[in-house]
Coordinates of C-alpha atoms and ligand atoms in Angstrom, one line a residue:
X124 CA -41.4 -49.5 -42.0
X125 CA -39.9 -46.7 -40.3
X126 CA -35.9 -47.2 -41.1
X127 CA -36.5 -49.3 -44.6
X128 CA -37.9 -47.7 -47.9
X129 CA -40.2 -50.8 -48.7
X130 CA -43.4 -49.9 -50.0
X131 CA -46.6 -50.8 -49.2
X132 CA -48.2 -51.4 -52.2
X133 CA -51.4 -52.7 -50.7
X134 CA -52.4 -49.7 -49.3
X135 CA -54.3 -47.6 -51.1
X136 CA -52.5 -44.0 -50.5
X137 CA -48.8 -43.4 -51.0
X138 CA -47.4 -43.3 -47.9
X139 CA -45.2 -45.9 -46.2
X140 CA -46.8 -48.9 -45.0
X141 CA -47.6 -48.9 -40.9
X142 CA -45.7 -51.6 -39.8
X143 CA -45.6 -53.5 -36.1
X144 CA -43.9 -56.9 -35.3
X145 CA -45.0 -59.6 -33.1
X146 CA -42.9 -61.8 -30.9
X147 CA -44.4 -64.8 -29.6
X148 CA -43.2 -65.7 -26.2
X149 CA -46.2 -66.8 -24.4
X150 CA -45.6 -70.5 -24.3
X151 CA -44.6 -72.2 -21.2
X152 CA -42.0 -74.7 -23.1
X153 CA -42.9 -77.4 -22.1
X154 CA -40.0 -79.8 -23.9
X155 CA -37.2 -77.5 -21.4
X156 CA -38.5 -79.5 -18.3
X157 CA -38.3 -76.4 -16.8
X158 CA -39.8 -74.1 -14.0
X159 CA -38.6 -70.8 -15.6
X160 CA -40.3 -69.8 -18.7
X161 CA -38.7 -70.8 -22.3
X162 CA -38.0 -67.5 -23.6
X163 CA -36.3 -66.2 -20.2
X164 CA -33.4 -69.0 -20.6
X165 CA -30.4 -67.0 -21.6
X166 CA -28.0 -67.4 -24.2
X167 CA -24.6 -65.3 -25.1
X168 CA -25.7 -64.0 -21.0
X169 CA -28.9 -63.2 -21.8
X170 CA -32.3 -63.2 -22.5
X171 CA -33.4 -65.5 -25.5
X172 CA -36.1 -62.8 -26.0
X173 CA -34.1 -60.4 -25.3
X174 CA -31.8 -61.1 -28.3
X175 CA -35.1 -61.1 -30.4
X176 CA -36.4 -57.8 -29.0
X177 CA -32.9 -55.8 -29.7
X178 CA -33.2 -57.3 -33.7
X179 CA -36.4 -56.3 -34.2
X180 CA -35.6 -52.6 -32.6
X181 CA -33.2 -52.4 -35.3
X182 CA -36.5 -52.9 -37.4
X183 CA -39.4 -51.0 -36.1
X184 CA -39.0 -48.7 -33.5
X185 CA -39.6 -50.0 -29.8
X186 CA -43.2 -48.5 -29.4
X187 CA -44.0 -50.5 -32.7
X188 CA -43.4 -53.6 -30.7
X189 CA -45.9 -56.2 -29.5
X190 CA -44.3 -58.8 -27.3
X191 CA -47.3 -61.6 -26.6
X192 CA -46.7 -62.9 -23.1
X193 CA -48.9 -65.7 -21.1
X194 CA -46.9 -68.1 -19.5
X195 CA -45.4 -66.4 -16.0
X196 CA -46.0 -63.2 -17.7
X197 CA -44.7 -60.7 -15.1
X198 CA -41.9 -62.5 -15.1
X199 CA -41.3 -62.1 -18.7
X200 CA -42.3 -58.4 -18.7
X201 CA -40.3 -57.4 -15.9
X202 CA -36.8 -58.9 -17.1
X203 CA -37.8 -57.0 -21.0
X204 CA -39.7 -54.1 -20.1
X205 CA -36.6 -51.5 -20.0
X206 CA -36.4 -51.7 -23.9
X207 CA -39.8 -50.0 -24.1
X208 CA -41.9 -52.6 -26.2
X209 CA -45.6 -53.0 -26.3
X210 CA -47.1 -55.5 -24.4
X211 CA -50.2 -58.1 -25.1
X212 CA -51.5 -60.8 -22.8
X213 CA -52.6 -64.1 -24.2
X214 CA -53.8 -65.3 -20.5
X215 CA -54.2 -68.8 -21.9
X216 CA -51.9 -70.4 -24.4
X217 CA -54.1 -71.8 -26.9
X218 CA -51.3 -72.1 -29.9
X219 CA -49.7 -69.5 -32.0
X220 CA -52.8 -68.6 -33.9
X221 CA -54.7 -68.1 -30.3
X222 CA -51.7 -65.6 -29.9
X223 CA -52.2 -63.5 -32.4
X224 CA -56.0 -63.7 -32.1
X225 CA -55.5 -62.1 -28.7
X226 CA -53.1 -59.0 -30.2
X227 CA -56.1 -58.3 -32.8
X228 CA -56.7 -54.8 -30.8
X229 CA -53.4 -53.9 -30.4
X230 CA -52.3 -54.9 -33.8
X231 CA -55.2 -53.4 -35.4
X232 CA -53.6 -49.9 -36.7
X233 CA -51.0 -51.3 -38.4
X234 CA -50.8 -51.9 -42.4
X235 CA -48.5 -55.3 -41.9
X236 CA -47.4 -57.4 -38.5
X237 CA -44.2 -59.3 -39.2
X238 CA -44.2 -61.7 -36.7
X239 CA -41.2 -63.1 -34.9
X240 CA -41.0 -66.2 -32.1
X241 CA -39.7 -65.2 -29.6
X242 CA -37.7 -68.5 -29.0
X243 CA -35.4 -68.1 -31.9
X244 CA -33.0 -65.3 -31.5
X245 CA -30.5 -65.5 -34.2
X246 CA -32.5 -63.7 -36.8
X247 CA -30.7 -60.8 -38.1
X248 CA -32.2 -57.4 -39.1
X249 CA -31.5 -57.4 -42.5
X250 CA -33.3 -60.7 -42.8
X251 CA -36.8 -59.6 -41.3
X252 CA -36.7 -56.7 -43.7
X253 CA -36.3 -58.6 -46.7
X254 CA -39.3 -60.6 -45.2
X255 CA -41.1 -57.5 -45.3
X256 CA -40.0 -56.4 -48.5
X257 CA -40.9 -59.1 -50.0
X258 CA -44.0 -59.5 -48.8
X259 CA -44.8 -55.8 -49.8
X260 CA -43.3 -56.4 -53.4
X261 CA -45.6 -59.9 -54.1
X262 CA -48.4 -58.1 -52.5
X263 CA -48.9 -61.0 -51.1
X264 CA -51.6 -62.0 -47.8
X265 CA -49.2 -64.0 -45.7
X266 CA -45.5 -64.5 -46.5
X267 CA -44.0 -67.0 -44.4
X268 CA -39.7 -67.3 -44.1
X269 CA -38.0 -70.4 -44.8
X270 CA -34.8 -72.2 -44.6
X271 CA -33.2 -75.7 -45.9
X272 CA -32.2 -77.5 -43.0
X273 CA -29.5 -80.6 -43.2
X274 CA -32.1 -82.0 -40.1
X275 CA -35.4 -80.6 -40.3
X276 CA -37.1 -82.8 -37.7
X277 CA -39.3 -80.8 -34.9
X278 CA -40.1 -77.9 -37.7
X279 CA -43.2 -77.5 -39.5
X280 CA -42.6 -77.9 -43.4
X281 CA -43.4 -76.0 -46.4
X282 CA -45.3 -77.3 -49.2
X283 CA -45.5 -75.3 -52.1
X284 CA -47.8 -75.1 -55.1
X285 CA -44.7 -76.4 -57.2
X286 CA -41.3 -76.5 -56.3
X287 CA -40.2 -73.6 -58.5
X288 CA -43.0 -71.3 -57.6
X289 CA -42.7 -69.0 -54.6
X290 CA -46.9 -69.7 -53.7
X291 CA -47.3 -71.8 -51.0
X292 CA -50.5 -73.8 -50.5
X293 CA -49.9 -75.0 -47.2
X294 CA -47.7 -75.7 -43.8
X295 CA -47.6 -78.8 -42.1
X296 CA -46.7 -79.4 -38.4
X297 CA -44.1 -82.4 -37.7
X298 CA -46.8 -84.2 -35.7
X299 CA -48.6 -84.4 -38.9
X300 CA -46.6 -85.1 -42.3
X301 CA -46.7 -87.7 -44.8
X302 CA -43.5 -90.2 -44.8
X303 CA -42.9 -88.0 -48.2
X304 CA -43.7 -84.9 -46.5
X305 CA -41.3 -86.1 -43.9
X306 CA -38.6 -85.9 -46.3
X307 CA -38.8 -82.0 -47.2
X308 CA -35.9 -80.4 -46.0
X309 CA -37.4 -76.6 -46.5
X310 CA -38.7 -75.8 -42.9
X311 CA -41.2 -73.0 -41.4
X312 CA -39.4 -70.8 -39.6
X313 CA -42.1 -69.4 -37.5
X314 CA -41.2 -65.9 -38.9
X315 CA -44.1 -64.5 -40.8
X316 CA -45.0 -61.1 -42.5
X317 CA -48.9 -60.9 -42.6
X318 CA -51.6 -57.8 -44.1
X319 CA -53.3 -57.3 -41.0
X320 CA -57.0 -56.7 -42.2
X321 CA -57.0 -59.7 -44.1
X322 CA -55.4 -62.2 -41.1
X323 CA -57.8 -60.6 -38.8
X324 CA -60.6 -60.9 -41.8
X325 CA -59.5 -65.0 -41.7
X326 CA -58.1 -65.8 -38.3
X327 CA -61.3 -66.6 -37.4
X328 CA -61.3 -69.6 -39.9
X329 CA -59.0 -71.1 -38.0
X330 CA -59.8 -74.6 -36.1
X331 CA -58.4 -76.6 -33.4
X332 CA -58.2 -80.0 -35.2
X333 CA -54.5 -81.2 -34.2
X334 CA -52.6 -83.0 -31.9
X335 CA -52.6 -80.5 -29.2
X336 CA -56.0 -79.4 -29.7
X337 CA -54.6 -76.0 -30.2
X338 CA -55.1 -73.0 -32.8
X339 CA -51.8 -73.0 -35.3
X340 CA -50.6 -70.1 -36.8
X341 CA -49.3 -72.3 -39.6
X342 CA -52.4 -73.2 -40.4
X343 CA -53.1 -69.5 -41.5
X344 CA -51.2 -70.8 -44.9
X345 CA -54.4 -73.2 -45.9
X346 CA -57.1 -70.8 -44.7
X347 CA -55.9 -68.1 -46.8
X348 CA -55.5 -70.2 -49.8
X349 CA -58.5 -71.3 -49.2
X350 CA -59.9 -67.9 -49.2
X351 CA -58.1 -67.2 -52.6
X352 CA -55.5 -65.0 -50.8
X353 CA -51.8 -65.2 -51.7
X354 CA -49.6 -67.0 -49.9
X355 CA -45.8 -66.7 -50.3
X356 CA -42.3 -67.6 -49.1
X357 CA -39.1 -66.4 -48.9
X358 CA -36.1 -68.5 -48.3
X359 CA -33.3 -67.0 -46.2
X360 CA -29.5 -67.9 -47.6
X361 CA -28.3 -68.0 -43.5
X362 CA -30.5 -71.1 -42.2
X363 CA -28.9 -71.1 -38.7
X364 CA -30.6 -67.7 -38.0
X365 CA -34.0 -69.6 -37.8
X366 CA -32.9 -72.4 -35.5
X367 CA -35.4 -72.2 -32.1
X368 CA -35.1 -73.8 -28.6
X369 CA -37.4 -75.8 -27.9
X370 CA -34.8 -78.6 -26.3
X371 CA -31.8 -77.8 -24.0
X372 CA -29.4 -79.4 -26.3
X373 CA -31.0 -76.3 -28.6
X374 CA -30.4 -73.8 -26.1
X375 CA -27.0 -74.6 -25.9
X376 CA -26.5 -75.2 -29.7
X377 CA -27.6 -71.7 -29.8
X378 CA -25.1 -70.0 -27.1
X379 CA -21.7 -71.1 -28.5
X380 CA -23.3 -70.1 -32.1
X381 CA -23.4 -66.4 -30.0
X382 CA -20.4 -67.0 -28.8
X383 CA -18.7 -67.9 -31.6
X384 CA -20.1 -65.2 -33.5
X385 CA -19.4 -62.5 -31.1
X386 CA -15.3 -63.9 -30.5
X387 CA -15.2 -63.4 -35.0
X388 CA -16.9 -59.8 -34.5
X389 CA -14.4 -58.8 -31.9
X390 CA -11.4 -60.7 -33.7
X391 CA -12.4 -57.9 -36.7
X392 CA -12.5 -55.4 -34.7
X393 CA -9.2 -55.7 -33.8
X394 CA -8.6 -57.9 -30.4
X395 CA -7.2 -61.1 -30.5
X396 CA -9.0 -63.8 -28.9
X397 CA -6.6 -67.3 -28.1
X398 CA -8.8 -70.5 -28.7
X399 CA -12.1 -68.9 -28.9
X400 CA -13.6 -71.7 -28.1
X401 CA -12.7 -71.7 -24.8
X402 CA -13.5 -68.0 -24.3
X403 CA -17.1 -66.4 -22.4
X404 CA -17.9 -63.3 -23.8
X405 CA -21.6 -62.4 -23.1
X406 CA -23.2 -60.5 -26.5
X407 CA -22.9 -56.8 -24.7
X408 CA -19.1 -56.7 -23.7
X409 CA -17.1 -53.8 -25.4
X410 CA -13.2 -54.6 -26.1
X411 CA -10.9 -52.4 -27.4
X412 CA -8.0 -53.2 -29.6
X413 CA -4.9 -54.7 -29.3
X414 CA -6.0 -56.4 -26.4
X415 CA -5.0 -60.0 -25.9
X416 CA -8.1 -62.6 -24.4
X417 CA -6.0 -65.6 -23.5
X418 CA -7.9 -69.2 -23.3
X419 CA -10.7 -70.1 -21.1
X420 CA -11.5 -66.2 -19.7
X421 CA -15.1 -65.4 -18.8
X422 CA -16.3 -62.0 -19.8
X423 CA -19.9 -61.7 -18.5
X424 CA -22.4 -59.0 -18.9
X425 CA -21.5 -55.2 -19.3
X426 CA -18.1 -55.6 -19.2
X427 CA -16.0 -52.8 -21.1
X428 CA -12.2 -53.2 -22.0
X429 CA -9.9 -50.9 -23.0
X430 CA -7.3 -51.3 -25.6
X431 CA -3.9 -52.9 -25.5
X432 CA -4.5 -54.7 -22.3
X433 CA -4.1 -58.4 -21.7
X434 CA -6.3 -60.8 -19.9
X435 CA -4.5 -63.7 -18.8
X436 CA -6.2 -67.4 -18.5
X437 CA -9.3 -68.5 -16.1
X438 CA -10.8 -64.7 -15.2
X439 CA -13.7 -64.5 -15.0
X440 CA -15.1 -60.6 -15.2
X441 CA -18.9 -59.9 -14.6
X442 CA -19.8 -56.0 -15.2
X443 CA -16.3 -54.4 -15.1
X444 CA -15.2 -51.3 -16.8
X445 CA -11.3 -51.7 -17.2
X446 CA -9.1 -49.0 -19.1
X447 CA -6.6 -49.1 -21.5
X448 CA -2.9 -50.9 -21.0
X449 CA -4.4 -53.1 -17.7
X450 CA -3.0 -56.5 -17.4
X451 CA -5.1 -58.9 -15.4
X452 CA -3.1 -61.6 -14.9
X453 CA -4.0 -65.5 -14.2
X454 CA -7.5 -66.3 -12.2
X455 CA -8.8 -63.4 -11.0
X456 CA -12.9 -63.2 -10.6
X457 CA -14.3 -59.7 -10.7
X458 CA -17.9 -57.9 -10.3
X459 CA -19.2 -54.5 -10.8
X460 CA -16.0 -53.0 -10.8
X461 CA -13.8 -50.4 -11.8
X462 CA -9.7 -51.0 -13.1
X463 CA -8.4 -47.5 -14.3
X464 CA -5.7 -47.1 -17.3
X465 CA -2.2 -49.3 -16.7
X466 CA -2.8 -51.2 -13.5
X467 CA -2.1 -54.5 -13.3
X468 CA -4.3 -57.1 -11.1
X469 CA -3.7 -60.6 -10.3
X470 CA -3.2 -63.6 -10.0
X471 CA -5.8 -64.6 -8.0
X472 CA -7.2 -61.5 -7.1
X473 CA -11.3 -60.8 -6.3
X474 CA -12.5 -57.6 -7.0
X475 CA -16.5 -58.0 -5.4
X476 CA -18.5 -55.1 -6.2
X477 CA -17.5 -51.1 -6.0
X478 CA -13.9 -51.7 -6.4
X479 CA -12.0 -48.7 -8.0
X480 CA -8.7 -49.1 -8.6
X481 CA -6.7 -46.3 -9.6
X482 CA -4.1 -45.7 -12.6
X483 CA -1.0 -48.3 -12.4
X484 CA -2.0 -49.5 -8.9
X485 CA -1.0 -52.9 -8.5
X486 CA -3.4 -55.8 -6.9
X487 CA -1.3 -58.6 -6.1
X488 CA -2.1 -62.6 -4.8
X489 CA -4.8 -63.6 -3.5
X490 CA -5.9 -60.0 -2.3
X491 CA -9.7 -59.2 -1.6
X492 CA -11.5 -55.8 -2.1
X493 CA -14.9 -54.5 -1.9
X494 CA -16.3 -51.2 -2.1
X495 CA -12.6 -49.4 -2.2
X496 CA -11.0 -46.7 -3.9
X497 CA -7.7 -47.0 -4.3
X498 CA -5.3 -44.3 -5.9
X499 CA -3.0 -43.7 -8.4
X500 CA 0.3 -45.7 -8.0
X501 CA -1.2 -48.0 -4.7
X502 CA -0.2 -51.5 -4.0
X503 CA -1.6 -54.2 -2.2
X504 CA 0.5 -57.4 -3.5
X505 CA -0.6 -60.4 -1.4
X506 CA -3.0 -62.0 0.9
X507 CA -4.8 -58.7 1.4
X508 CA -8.8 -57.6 2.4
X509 CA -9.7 -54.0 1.9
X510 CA -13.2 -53.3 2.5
X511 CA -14.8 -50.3 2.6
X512 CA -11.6 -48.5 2.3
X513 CA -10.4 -45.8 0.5
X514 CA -6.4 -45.6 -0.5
X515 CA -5.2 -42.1 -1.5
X516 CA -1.8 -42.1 -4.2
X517 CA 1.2 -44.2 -3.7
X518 CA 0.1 -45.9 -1.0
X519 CA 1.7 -49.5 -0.1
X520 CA -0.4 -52.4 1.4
X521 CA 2.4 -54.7 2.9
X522 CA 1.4 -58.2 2.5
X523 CA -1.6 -59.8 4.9
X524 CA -2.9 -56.3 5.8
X525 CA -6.5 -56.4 7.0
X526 CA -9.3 -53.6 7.1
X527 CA -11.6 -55.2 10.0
X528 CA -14.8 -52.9 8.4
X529 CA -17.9 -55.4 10.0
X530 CA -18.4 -55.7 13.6
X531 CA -20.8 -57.6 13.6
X532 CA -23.6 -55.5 13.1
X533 CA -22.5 -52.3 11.2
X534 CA -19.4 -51.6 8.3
X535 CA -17.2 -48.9 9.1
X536 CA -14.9 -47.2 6.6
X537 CA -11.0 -46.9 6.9
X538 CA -9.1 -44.3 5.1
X539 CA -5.6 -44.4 4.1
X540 CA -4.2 -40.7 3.1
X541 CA -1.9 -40.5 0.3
X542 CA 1.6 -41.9 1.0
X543 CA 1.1 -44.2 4.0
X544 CA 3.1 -47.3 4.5
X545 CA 0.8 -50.2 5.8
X546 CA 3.9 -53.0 7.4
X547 CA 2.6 -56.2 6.4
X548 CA 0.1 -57.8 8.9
X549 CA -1.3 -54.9 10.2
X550 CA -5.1 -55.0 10.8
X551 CA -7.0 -51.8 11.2
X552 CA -9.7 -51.8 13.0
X553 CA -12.2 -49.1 11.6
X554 CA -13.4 -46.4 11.6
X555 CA -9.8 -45.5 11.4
X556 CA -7.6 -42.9 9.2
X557 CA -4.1 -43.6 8.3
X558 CA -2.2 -39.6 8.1
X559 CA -0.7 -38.9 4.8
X560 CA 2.6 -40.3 4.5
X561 CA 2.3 -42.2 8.1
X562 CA 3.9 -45.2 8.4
X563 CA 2.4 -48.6 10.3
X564 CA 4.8 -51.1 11.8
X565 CA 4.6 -54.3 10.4
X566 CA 1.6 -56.9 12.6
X567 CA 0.5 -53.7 14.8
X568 CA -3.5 -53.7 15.7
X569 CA -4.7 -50.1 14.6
X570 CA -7.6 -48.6 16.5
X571 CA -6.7 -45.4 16.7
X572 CA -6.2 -43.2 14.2
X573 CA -2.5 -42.3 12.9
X574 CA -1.8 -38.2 12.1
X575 CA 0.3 -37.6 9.1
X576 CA 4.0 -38.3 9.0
X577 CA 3.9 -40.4 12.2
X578 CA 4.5 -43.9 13.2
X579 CA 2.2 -46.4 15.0
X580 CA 3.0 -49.1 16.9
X581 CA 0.7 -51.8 17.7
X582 CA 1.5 -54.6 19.1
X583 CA 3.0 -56.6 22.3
X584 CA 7.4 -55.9 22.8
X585 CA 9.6 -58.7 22.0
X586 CA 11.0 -60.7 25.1
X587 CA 13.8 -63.0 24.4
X588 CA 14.6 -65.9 27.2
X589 CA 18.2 -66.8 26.6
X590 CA 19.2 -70.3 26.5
X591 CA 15.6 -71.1 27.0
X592 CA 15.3 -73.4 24.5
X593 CA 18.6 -75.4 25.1
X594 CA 17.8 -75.5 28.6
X595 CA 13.9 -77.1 27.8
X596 CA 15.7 -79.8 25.2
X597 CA 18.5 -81.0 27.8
X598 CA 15.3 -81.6 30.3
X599 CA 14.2 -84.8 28.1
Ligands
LIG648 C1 -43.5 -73.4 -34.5 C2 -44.3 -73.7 -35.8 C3 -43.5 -74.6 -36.7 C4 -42.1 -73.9 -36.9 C5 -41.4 -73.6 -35.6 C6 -40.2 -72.8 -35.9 C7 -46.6 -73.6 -35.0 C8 -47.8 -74.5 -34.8 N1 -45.5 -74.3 -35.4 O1 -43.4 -74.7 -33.8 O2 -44.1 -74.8 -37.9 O3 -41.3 -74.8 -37.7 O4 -42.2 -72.8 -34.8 O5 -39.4 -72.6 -34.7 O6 -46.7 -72.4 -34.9 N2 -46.4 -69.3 -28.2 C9 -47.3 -68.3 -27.7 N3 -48.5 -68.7 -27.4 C10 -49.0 -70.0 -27.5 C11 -48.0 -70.9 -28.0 C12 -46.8 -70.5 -28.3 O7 -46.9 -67.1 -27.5 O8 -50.1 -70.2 -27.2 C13 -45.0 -68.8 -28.5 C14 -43.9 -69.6 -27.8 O9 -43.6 -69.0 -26.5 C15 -42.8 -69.6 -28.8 C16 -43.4 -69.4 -30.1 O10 -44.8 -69.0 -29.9 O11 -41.9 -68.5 -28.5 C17 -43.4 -70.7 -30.9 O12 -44.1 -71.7 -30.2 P1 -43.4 -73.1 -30.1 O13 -44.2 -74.0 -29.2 O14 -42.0 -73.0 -29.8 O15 -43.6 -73.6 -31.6 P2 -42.8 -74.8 -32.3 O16 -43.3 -76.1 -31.8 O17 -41.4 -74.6 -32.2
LIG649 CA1 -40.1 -73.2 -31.1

């Protein structure tokens, strides 16, 4: 194992046992009712595999990975292939045994395959090298990871030679115990560490006589014995890091465990999280300390906040790098954007993709941006949209200021120089440029653009009819 010290004692020389791991994620499943395949459904925002793929890199090093896909299999590859993992292809899905039958090639250098499913992502590093350890250290054929489960309905369960003994002589599916059997509390995790000559010497052995007509990896536990191999378990102390999805109530049981989690890791680290049940935060987002998450805030994906900033009530941020001291305030939604050190944004402000906004700029109600850059010291406090727009320093957006940047068939791109003074419902019609320090009467039409230090004027004189009014109500 390349970042573990556990020996290999079955191998014959002295140096470190060739290690690979195995996720399962073939399987269509079925019990989702689903069109998408089982191990794409996310949880904590993404992946379920995904969360497997990143424990086991803490493992085994990426290249040392063998992901066996079947079900929708481009699919699956395409959404996991960045992390560099090895893949197999179990074309048809003829049960976890079939699966591993089918990554007998690629699996075939290795000293030991610890094998993973790639529907249960809660298992922790630490966990899958004591598996390994273990399995080293008892020298054993096949060890298989267990856990006590209050409810161990829909697992397979362990029987062991005797209760106090760590031999196991066999595994049996759900679908096929005893009323007694029924009763054992001590589950099969699906997590396995196997000597890879000898599987591959027995796998063959294994039948199809079940339920499903399928070839159970499970079953690997009697064929071995059988075969007067040794058979072992290890039990882990943190059950929930076994728990699968094969139901949707699962899935979900599984994503506020995540969530949870991840609020307690951040809470640690320093940042204070209000009613944590309440909260979002995908497993990737980075927050820096002292900043305040108020209740019911959604922070999705690779989102990235400073310290000492405070996020105020019903955000919800998808991919947004914001810097220190920034206070978003109530119901703001943003994506793919940028919010530099001190500014303040809200309420009700929606920042759609590309939005930079500068040091202390100020984004106020119910103001609209996408694909700006707006400088240091700007503001645009209410009823704004700035599109493809960039906003030098110490600029002010009065309030209803529109960028007309679509007309109909291609955006243009309005700049504002550093300075200016937008009056409040002003729309500029782009392209356009605003001079440096240029002021805009208040509801002008800009199509032209405005040199520095001047002011435009763009819109119709004021007439005023006196007595008009008194004169129209006297007519009734
Ligand atoms: C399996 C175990 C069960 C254990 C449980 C733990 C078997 C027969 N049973 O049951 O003892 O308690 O896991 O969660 O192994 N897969 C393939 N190819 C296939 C079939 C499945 O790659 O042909 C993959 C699936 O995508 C999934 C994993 O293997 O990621 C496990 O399969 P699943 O159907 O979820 O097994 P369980 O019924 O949960
Ligand atoms: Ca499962």
């Amino acid at each position: 194992m390349a970042k573990t010290s556990a020996k290999n004692s079955s191998s014959s020389t002295n140096r470190p046992p060739r290690v690979a791991i195995a996720i399962m994620a073939a399987g269509k499943g079925t019990r989702l009712k689903s069109r998408h395949p089982k191990v794409l459904h996310e949880v904590g925002g993404k992946p379920i595999l995904s969360h497997v793929i990143a424990t086991a890199a803490k493992v085994v090093p990426a290249k040392d990975i063998f992901i066996i896909i079947g079900h929708e299999a481009d699919r699956v590859r395409a959404a996991v292939a960045s992390s560099g993992v090895q893949f197999v292809v179990q074309a048809e899905q003829r049960g976890t045994g079939h699966a591993l039958m089918v990554a007998q090639e690629a699996l075939a250098p290795y000293d030991q395959v610890i094998v993973l499913s790639g529907d249960a992502p809660l298992i922790r590093p630490d966990t899958i090298q004591k598996l390994s350890a273990f399995h080293a250290g008892q020298k054993a054929t096949m060890t298989l990871l267990s856990a006590d489960l209050e409810d161990p309905s829909g697992y397979g369960r362990v029987i062991r030679k005797t209760a106090s003994s760590s031999d196991v002589r066999a595994i049996v599916e759900e679908k096929a115990t005893s009323p007694q059997q029924k009763k054992i509390r001590e589950i099969n995790s699906g997590f396995y560490a196997f000597s890879v000559p000898a599987l591959y010497k027995h796998i063959g052995s294994l039948g199809t006589d079940n339920v499903h007509r399928e070839y159970y990896l499970t079953d690997m536990a009697a064929v071995l014995v059988h075969a007067r191999q040794k058979v072992v378990v290890v039990k882990t102390s943190h059950p929930a890091e076994v728990l699968g999805s094969n139901k949707r109530s699962e899935i979900v049981d599984l994503d506020a465990r995540l969530r949870l989690e991840k609020c307690q890791q951040l809470m640690e680290e320093g940042v204070t999280i209000f009613y944590p049940q309440t909260c979002v935060i995908d497993s990737d987002v980075e927050i820096g300390a002292d900043t305040v998450i108020e209740p019911f805030v959604q922070l999705r994906g690779k989102t990235k906040i400073g310290a000492d900033c405070r996020i105020r009530s019903y955000s919800v941020i998808q991919d947004t790098e914001i810097g220190d001291g920034v206070v978003v305030l109530p119901g703001c939604v943003m994506d793919d954007s940028r919010i530099a050190r001190n500014a303040t944004v809200g309420p009700y402000s929606r920042l759609r993709p590309g939005s930079d906004i500068g040091e202390g700029a100020h984004l106020g109600n119910f103001v609209e941006t996408k694909k700006i850059k707006m400088g240091k010291g700007s503001k645009a406090n209410h009823l704004t949209y700035l599109g493809d727009t960039e906003i030098g320093e110490g600029v002010n957006v009065g309030a209803g200021t529109i960028t007309c940047n679509y007309d109909g068939v291609h955006k243009h791109k309005t700049v504002i120089e550093d300075g200016a003074f937008i009056g409040s419902d002003s729309t500029l019609v782009a392209p356009v440029r605003i001079g440096k320090g240029s002021y805009i009467a208040a509801a002008s039409c800009i199509t032209e653009d405005v040199p520095a230090d001047a002011l435009a004027l763009g819109r119709a004189r004021q007439t005023v009819k006196e007595g008009w009014a008194r004169e129209k109500k006297s007519q009734k």
